[in-house]
Amino acid sequence: MPIPLIPIITALAAGGTLVPHAAGGLIVTAATGGYVAGTYLSTTAIASLLTLSIATVGTGAAVITGAASTIIGSAGIFGTTIGATGLTGALMSAGLLPSTPIAVPALAGGVILVFLYTAYKILRLKWKLKGAKEENEIQFTESEAKTIESIIKLMDKKKLIV
């Protein structure tokens, strides 16, 4: 069964939100109230969507991490220009950057923490889906619905969904 993402994306773009359905699974409610027809996501569809998103995010994260560390580079030995690489090394060699500002590693640490928290939320959701029996629909929480909604919106924004 195909995942009905076109009506879901359209309804979300019109101001709807993804919410838990009383029978299990998720459905989009319109901004004016009430469910939007054709936007129900079953537990199986959600599991497929998460599998697709995890594969895509994993590949993208590896590429972005490698590219970002190469471009930004690093300071040399003990914060000197000796062995400095990338943009940081170029700025240090030109005398525009005396050493690595504390904001750079602090920001990088913050980004890593946000990424790890999001990955944990998705992993927890995958465990929940894995523990479900085939014939049963899972009851989702509002938080899980928001996580799945943000995944759908991100995949649409990056044109990962046809």
Coordinates of N, CA and C in Angstrom, one line a residue:
M1 N 0.8 -1.2 0.0 CA 0.0 0.0 0.0 C 0.9 1.2 0.0
P2 N 0.7 2.2 -0.9 CA 1.5 3.4 -1.0 C 1.2 4.3 0.2
I3 N 2.2 5.0 0.6 CA 2.0 6.0 1.7 C 1.3 7.3 1.2
P4 N 0.2 7.7 1.7 CA -0.6 8.8 1.2 C 0.0 10.2 1.6
L5 N 1.2 10.4 1.1 CA 1.9 11.7 1.6 C 1.5 12.9 0.8
I6 N 1.0 12.8 -0.4 CA 0.6 14.1 -1.1 C -0.5 14.8 -0.4
P7 N -1.6 14.1 -0.1 CA -2.7 14.8 0.6 C -2.3 15.2 2.0
I8 N -1.4 14.5 2.7 CA -0.9 14.9 4.0 C -0.1 16.2 3.9
I9 N 0.8 16.2 2.9 CA 1.7 17.4 2.8 C 0.8 18.6 2.4
T10 N -0.2 18.4 1.5 CA -1.1 19.5 1.1 C -1.8 20.0 2.4
A11 N -2.4 19.1 3.2 CA -3.1 19.5 4.4 C -2.2 20.2 5.4
L12 N -1.0 19.7 5.6 CA -0.1 20.4 6.5 C 0.3 21.8 6.0
A13 N 0.5 21.9 4.7 CA 0.8 23.2 4.1 C -0.3 24.2 4.3
A14 N -1.6 23.7 4.3 CA -2.7 24.6 4.5 C -3.0 24.9 5.9
G15 N -2.1 24.5 6.8 CA -2.2 24.9 8.2 C -2.7 23.8 9.1
G16 N -2.8 22.6 8.6 CA -3.3 21.5 9.4 C -2.1 20.9 10.3
T17 N -2.5 20.1 11.2 CA -1.4 19.5 12.1 C -1.7 18.0 12.2
L18 N -0.6 17.2 12.3 CA -0.7 15.8 12.5 C -1.0 15.4 13.9
V19 N -2.0 14.7 14.2 CA -2.4 14.4 15.5 C -2.7 12.9 15.7
P20 N -2.7 12.3 16.9 CA -3.0 10.9 17.1 C -4.5 10.7 16.8
H21 N -4.8 9.6 16.1 CA -6.2 9.2 15.8 C -6.7 8.3 16.9
A22 N -8.0 8.4 17.2 CA -8.6 7.6 18.3 C -8.4 6.1 18.0
A23 N -8.4 5.7 16.8 CA -8.3 4.2 16.5 C -6.8 3.8 16.4
G24 N -5.9 4.7 16.6 CA -4.5 4.4 16.5 C -4.0 5.0 15.2
G25 N -2.7 5.1 15.0 CA -2.1 5.8 13.8 C -2.2 7.3 14.0
L26 N -2.0 8.0 12.9 CA -2.1 9.5 12.9 C -3.0 10.0 11.8
I27 N -3.5 11.2 12.0 CA -4.3 11.8 10.9 C -4.1 13.3 11.0
V28 N -4.3 14.0 9.9 CA -4.2 15.5 9.9 C -5.5 16.1 10.3
T29 N -5.5 17.1 11.2 CA -6.7 17.9 11.5 C -6.5 19.2 10.8
A30 N -7.6 19.7 10.2 CA -7.6 21.0 9.5 C -7.4 22.2 10.5
A31 N -6.9 23.3 10.1 CA -6.8 24.5 10.9 C -8.1 24.9 11.5
T32 N -9.2 24.6 10.8 CA -10.5 25.0 11.2 C -11.2 24.0 12.1
G33 N -10.5 22.8 12.3 CA -11.0 21.8 13.1 C -11.6 20.6 12.3
G34 N -11.5 19.4 12.8 CA -12.0 18.2 12.1 C -10.9 17.6 11.3
Y35 N -11.1 16.3 11.1 CA -10.1 15.5 10.4 C -10.1 15.8 8.9
V36 N -9.0 15.7 8.2 CA -9.0 15.9 6.8 C -9.0 14.6 6.1
A37 N -10.0 14.4 5.2 CA -10.2 13.1 4.5 C -8.9 12.7 3.7
G38 N -8.6 11.4 3.8 CA -7.5 10.9 3.0 C -6.1 11.1 3.6
T39 N -6.0 11.5 4.9 CA -4.7 11.8 5.5 C -4.4 10.9 6.6
Y40 N -5.0 9.8 6.7 CA -4.7 8.8 7.8 C -3.4 8.1 7.5
L41 N -2.6 8.0 8.5 CA -1.3 7.3 8.4 C -1.4 6.1 9.4
S42 N -1.3 4.9 8.9 CA -1.4 3.7 9.7 C 0.0 3.5 10.4
T43 N 0.0 2.6 11.3 CA 1.3 2.2 12.0 C 2.3 1.7 11.0
T44 N 1.9 0.9 10.0 CA 2.8 0.4 9.0 C 3.3 1.5 8.1
A45 N 2.5 2.4 7.7 CA 2.9 3.5 6.9 C 3.9 4.4 7.7
I46 N 3.7 4.6 8.9 CA 4.6 5.4 9.8 C 6.0 4.7 9.9
A47 N 5.9 3.3 10.1 CA 7.2 2.6 10.2 C 8.0 2.7 8.8
S48 N 7.3 2.6 7.7 CA 8.0 2.7 6.4 C 8.6 4.1 6.2
L49 N 7.8 5.1 6.7 CA 8.3 6.5 6.6 C 9.5 6.7 7.4
L50 N 9.5 6.2 8.6 CA 10.7 6.3 9.5 C 11.9 5.6 9.0
T51 N 11.7 4.4 8.4 CA 12.8 3.7 7.8 C 13.4 4.5 6.6
L52 N 12.6 5.1 5.8 CA 13.1 6.0 4.7 C 13.8 7.2 5.2
S53 N 13.3 7.8 6.3 CA 13.9 9.0 6.8 C 15.2 8.7 7.5
I54 N 15.3 7.6 8.2 CA 16.5 7.3 8.9 C 17.6 7.0 7.9
A55 N 17.3 6.3 6.8 CA 18.3 6.0 5.8 C 18.8 7.3 5.1
T56 N 17.9 8.2 4.8 CA 18.2 9.4 4.2 C 19.0 10.3 5.1
V57 N 18.6 10.4 6.4 CA 19.3 11.3 7.3 C 20.7 10.7 7.6
G58 N 20.8 9.4 7.7 CA 22.1 8.8 8.0 C 23.1 9.1 6.9
T59 N 22.7 9.0 5.7 CA 23.6 9.3 4.5 C 23.9 10.8 4.5
G60 N 22.9 11.6 4.7 CA 23.2 13.1 4.7 C 24.1 13.5 5.8
A61 N 23.9 12.9 7.0 CA 24.7 13.3 8.1 C 26.2 13.0 7.9
A62 N 26.4 11.9 7.3 CA 27.8 11.5 7.0 C 28.5 12.5 6.0
V63 N 27.7 12.8 5.0 CA 28.3 13.7 4.0 C 28.5 15.1 4.6
I64 N 27.5 15.6 5.3 CA 27.6 17.0 5.9 C 28.7 17.1 6.9
T65 N 28.8 16.0 7.8 CA 29.8 16.1 8.8 C 31.2 16.1 8.2
G66 N 31.4 15.3 7.2 CA 32.8 15.3 6.6 C 33.0 16.6 5.9
A67 N 32.1 17.1 5.1 CA 32.3 18.4 4.4 C 32.5 19.6 5.4
A68 N 31.7 19.6 6.5 CA 31.7 20.7 7.4 C 33.1 20.7 8.1
S69 N 33.6 19.6 8.5 CA 34.8 19.6 9.2 C 36.0 19.9 8.3
T70 N 35.9 19.6 7.0 CA 36.9 19.9 6.1 C 36.9 21.4 5.8
I71 N 35.8 22.0 5.6 CA 35.7 23.4 5.3 C 36.1 24.3 6.5
I72 N 35.5 24.0 7.6 CA 35.8 24.8 8.8 C 37.3 24.6 9.2
G73 N 37.7 23.3 9.2 CA 39.1 23.1 9.5 C 39.3 23.1 11.0
S74 N 40.6 23.2 11.4 CA 40.9 23.3 12.8 C 42.2 24.1 13.0
A75 N 42.3 24.6 14.3 CA 43.5 25.3 14.6 C 44.7 24.3 14.7
G76 N 45.8 24.8 14.7 CA 47.0 24.0 14.7 C 47.3 23.5 16.2
I77 N 48.6 23.1 16.4 CA 49.0 22.6 17.7 C 48.9 23.7 18.7
F78 N 48.2 23.4 19.8 CA 47.9 24.3 20.9 C 47.3 25.6 20.5
G79 N 46.5 25.6 19.5 CA 45.8 26.8 19.0 C 46.7 27.7 18.2
T80 N 47.8 27.2 17.7 CA 48.7 28.1 16.9 C 48.4 27.8 15.4
T81 N 49.1 28.5 14.5 CA 48.8 28.4 13.1 C 49.6 27.2 12.5
I82 N 50.5 26.5 13.3 CA 51.2 25.4 12.9 C 50.3 24.2 12.7
G83 N 50.0 23.7 11.5 CA 49.1 22.6 11.3 C 47.7 23.0 11.2
A84 N 47.4 24.3 11.2 CA 46.0 24.7 11.1 C 45.4 24.4 9.7
T85 N 44.2 24.0 9.6 CA 43.6 23.6 8.3 C 42.3 24.4 8.0
G86 N 41.8 24.3 6.8 CA 40.5 24.8 6.4 C 40.4 26.3 6.6
L87 N 39.2 26.7 6.7 CA 38.8 28.2 6.9 C 39.5 28.7 8.1
T88 N 39.5 28.0 9.2 CA 40.1 28.4 10.5 C 41.6 28.7 10.3
G89 N 42.2 27.7 9.6 CA 43.7 27.9 9.3 C 44.0 29.1 8.5
A90 N 43.1 29.3 7.4 CA 43.4 30.4 6.5 C 43.2 31.8 7.3
L91 N 42.2 31.9 8.1 CA 42.0 33.1 8.9 C 43.1 33.3 9.9
M92 N 43.6 32.2 10.5 CA 44.7 32.3 11.5 C 46.0 32.7 10.8
S93 N 46.2 32.2 9.7 CA 47.4 32.5 8.9 C 47.4 33.9 8.5
A94 N 46.3 34.5 8.1 CA 46.1 35.9 7.7 C 46.2 36.8 8.8
G95 N 46.1 36.3 10.0 CA 46.2 37.2 11.2 C 44.8 37.7 11.6
L96 N 43.7 37.3 10.9 CA 42.4 37.8 11.2 C 41.8 37.1 12.4
L97 N 42.3 35.9 12.7 CA 41.7 35.1 13.8 C 42.9 34.6 14.7
P98 N 43.1 35.2 15.9 CA 44.2 34.9 16.7 C 44.2 33.4 17.2
S99 N 43.1 32.9 17.5 CA 42.9 31.5 17.9 C 41.5 31.1 17.7
T100 N 41.2 29.9 17.9 CA 39.8 29.4 17.8 C 38.9 30.0 18.8
P101 N 37.9 30.8 18.4 CA 37.0 31.4 19.4 C 36.2 30.3 20.2
I102 N 35.9 30.5 21.4 CA 35.2 29.5 22.2 C 33.8 29.2 21.7
A103 N 33.2 30.2 20.9 CA 31.9 30.0 20.4 C 31.8 28.9 19.4
V104 N 32.9 28.7 18.6 CA 32.9 27.6 17.6 C 32.7 26.2 18.2
P105 N 33.6 25.8 19.2 CA 33.3 24.5 19.7 C 32.0 24.4 20.5
A106 N 31.6 25.5 21.2 CA 30.4 25.5 22.0 C 29.2 25.3 21.0
L107 N 29.2 26.0 19.9 CA 28.1 25.9 18.9 C 28.1 24.5 18.3
A108 N 29.3 24.0 18.0 CA 29.3 22.6 17.5 C 28.8 21.6 18.5
G109 N 29.1 21.8 19.8 CA 28.6 20.9 20.8 C 27.1 21.0 20.9
G110 N 26.6 22.2 20.8 CA 25.1 22.4 20.9 C 24.4 21.7 19.8
V111 N 25.0 21.8 18.6 CA 24.4 21.2 17.4 C 24.4 19.7 17.5
I112 N 25.5 19.2 18.0 CA 25.6 17.7 18.2 C 24.6 17.2 19.3
L113 N 24.4 18.0 20.4 CA 23.4 17.6 21.4 C 22.0 17.6 20.8
V114 N 21.7 18.6 20.0 CA 20.3 18.6 19.4 C 20.2 17.4 18.4
F115 N 21.2 17.1 17.7 CA 21.1 16.0 16.7 C 21.0 14.7 17.5
L116 N 21.7 14.5 18.6 CA 21.6 13.3 19.4 C 20.2 13.1 20.0
Y117 N 19.6 14.2 20.5 CA 18.3 14.2 21.1 C 17.3 13.8 20.1
T118 N 17.4 14.4 18.9 CA 16.4 14.1 17.8 C 16.6 12.6 17.4
A119 N 17.8 12.2 17.3 CA 18.0 10.8 16.9 C 17.5 9.8 18.0
Y120 N 17.6 10.2 19.3 CA 17.0 9.4 20.3 C 15.5 9.3 20.3
K121 N 14.9 10.5 20.0 CA 13.4 10.5 19.9 C 13.0 9.6 18.7
I122 N 13.7 9.6 17.6 CA 13.3 8.8 16.4 C 13.6 7.3 16.8
L123 N 14.7 7.0 17.4 CA 15.0 5.6 17.8 C 14.0 5.1 18.7
R124 N 13.5 5.9 19.7 CA 12.5 5.5 20.7 C 11.2 5.1 19.9
L125 N 10.9 6.0 18.9 CA 9.7 5.7 18.1 C 9.8 4.4 17.3
K126 N 11.0 4.2 16.8 CA 11.2 2.9 16.0 C 11.1 1.7 16.9
W127 N 11.6 1.8 18.2 CA 11.4 0.7 19.1 C 9.9 0.4 19.4
K128 N 9.2 1.5 19.6 CA 7.7 1.4 19.8 C 7.0 0.7 18.6
L129 N 7.4 1.1 17.4 CA 6.8 0.5 16.2 C 7.2 -0.9 16.1
K130 N 8.5 -1.3 16.4 CA 9.0 -2.6 16.3 C 8.2 -3.6 17.2
G131 N 7.8 -3.1 18.4 CA 7.2 -3.9 19.4 C 5.7 -4.1 19.1
A132 N 5.1 -3.5 18.1 CA 3.7 -3.6 17.8 C 3.4 -4.9 17.0
K133 N 2.2 -5.5 17.3 CA 1.8 -6.6 16.5 C 1.3 -6.2 15.2
E134 N 1.3 -7.0 14.2 CA 0.9 -6.6 12.8 C -0.5 -6.1 12.7
E135 N -1.4 -6.8 13.4 CA -2.8 -6.4 13.2 C -3.3 -5.3 14.1
N136 N -2.4 -4.8 15.0 CA -2.8 -3.7 15.9 C -2.2 -2.4 15.5
E137 N -3.0 -1.3 15.6 CA -2.6 0.0 15.4 C -2.1 0.6 16.8
I138 N -1.0 1.3 16.7 CA -0.4 1.9 17.9 C -1.0 3.3 18.2
Q139 N -1.2 3.5 19.5 CA -1.6 4.8 20.0 C -0.4 5.7 20.1
F140 N -0.4 6.8 19.4 CA 0.8 7.7 19.5 C 0.5 8.9 20.4
T141 N 1.5 9.5 20.9 CA 1.4 10.7 21.7 C 1.4 12.0 20.9
E142 N 1.1 13.1 21.4 CA 1.2 14.4 20.7 C 2.6 14.7 20.3
S143 N 3.6 14.4 21.2 CA 5.0 14.6 21.0 C 5.5 13.8 19.8
E144 N 5.1 12.5 19.8 CA 5.4 11.6 18.7 C 4.8 12.1 17.4
A145 N 3.6 12.6 17.4 CA 2.9 13.1 16.2 C 3.7 14.3 15.7
K146 N 4.1 15.2 16.6 CA 4.9 16.4 16.2 C 6.2 16.0 15.6
T147 N 6.9 15.0 16.1 CA 8.1 14.5 15.6 C 7.9 14.0 14.1
I148 N 6.9 13.1 13.9 CA 6.6 12.6 12.6 C 6.2 13.7 11.6
E149 N 5.4 14.7 12.1 CA 5.1 15.8 11.3 C 6.3 16.6 10.8
S150 N 7.2 16.8 11.7 CA 8.4 17.6 11.4 C 9.3 16.7 10.4
I151 N 9.3 15.4 10.5 CA 10.0 14.6 9.5 C 9.4 14.7 8.2
I152 N 8.1 14.6 8.1 CA 7.4 14.8 6.8 C 7.6 16.1 6.2
K153 N 7.5 17.2 7.0 CA 7.8 18.5 6.4 C 9.2 18.7 6.0
L154 N 10.2 18.1 6.7 CA 11.6 18.2 6.3 C 11.8 17.5 5.0
M155 N 11.3 16.3 4.9 CA 11.4 15.5 3.7 C 10.8 16.2 2.5
D156 N 9.7 16.8 2.7 CA 9.0 17.6 1.6 C 9.9 18.8 1.2
K157 N 10.4 19.5 2.2 CA 11.2 20.7 2.0 C 12.5 20.3 1.2
K158 N 13.1 19.2 1.5 CA 14.3 18.7 0.8 C 14.0 17.9 -0.4
K159 N 12.7 17.8 -0.8 CA 12.3 17.1 -2.0 C 12.7 15.6 -2.0
L160 N 12.6 15.0 -0.8 CA 12.9 13.6 -0.7 C 11.7 12.7 -0.9
I161 N 10.6 13.4 -1.0 CA 9.3 12.6 -1.2 C 8.8 13.0 -2.6
V162 N 8.4 12.0 -3.4 CA 7.8 12.3 -4.7 C 6.3 12.4 -4.6

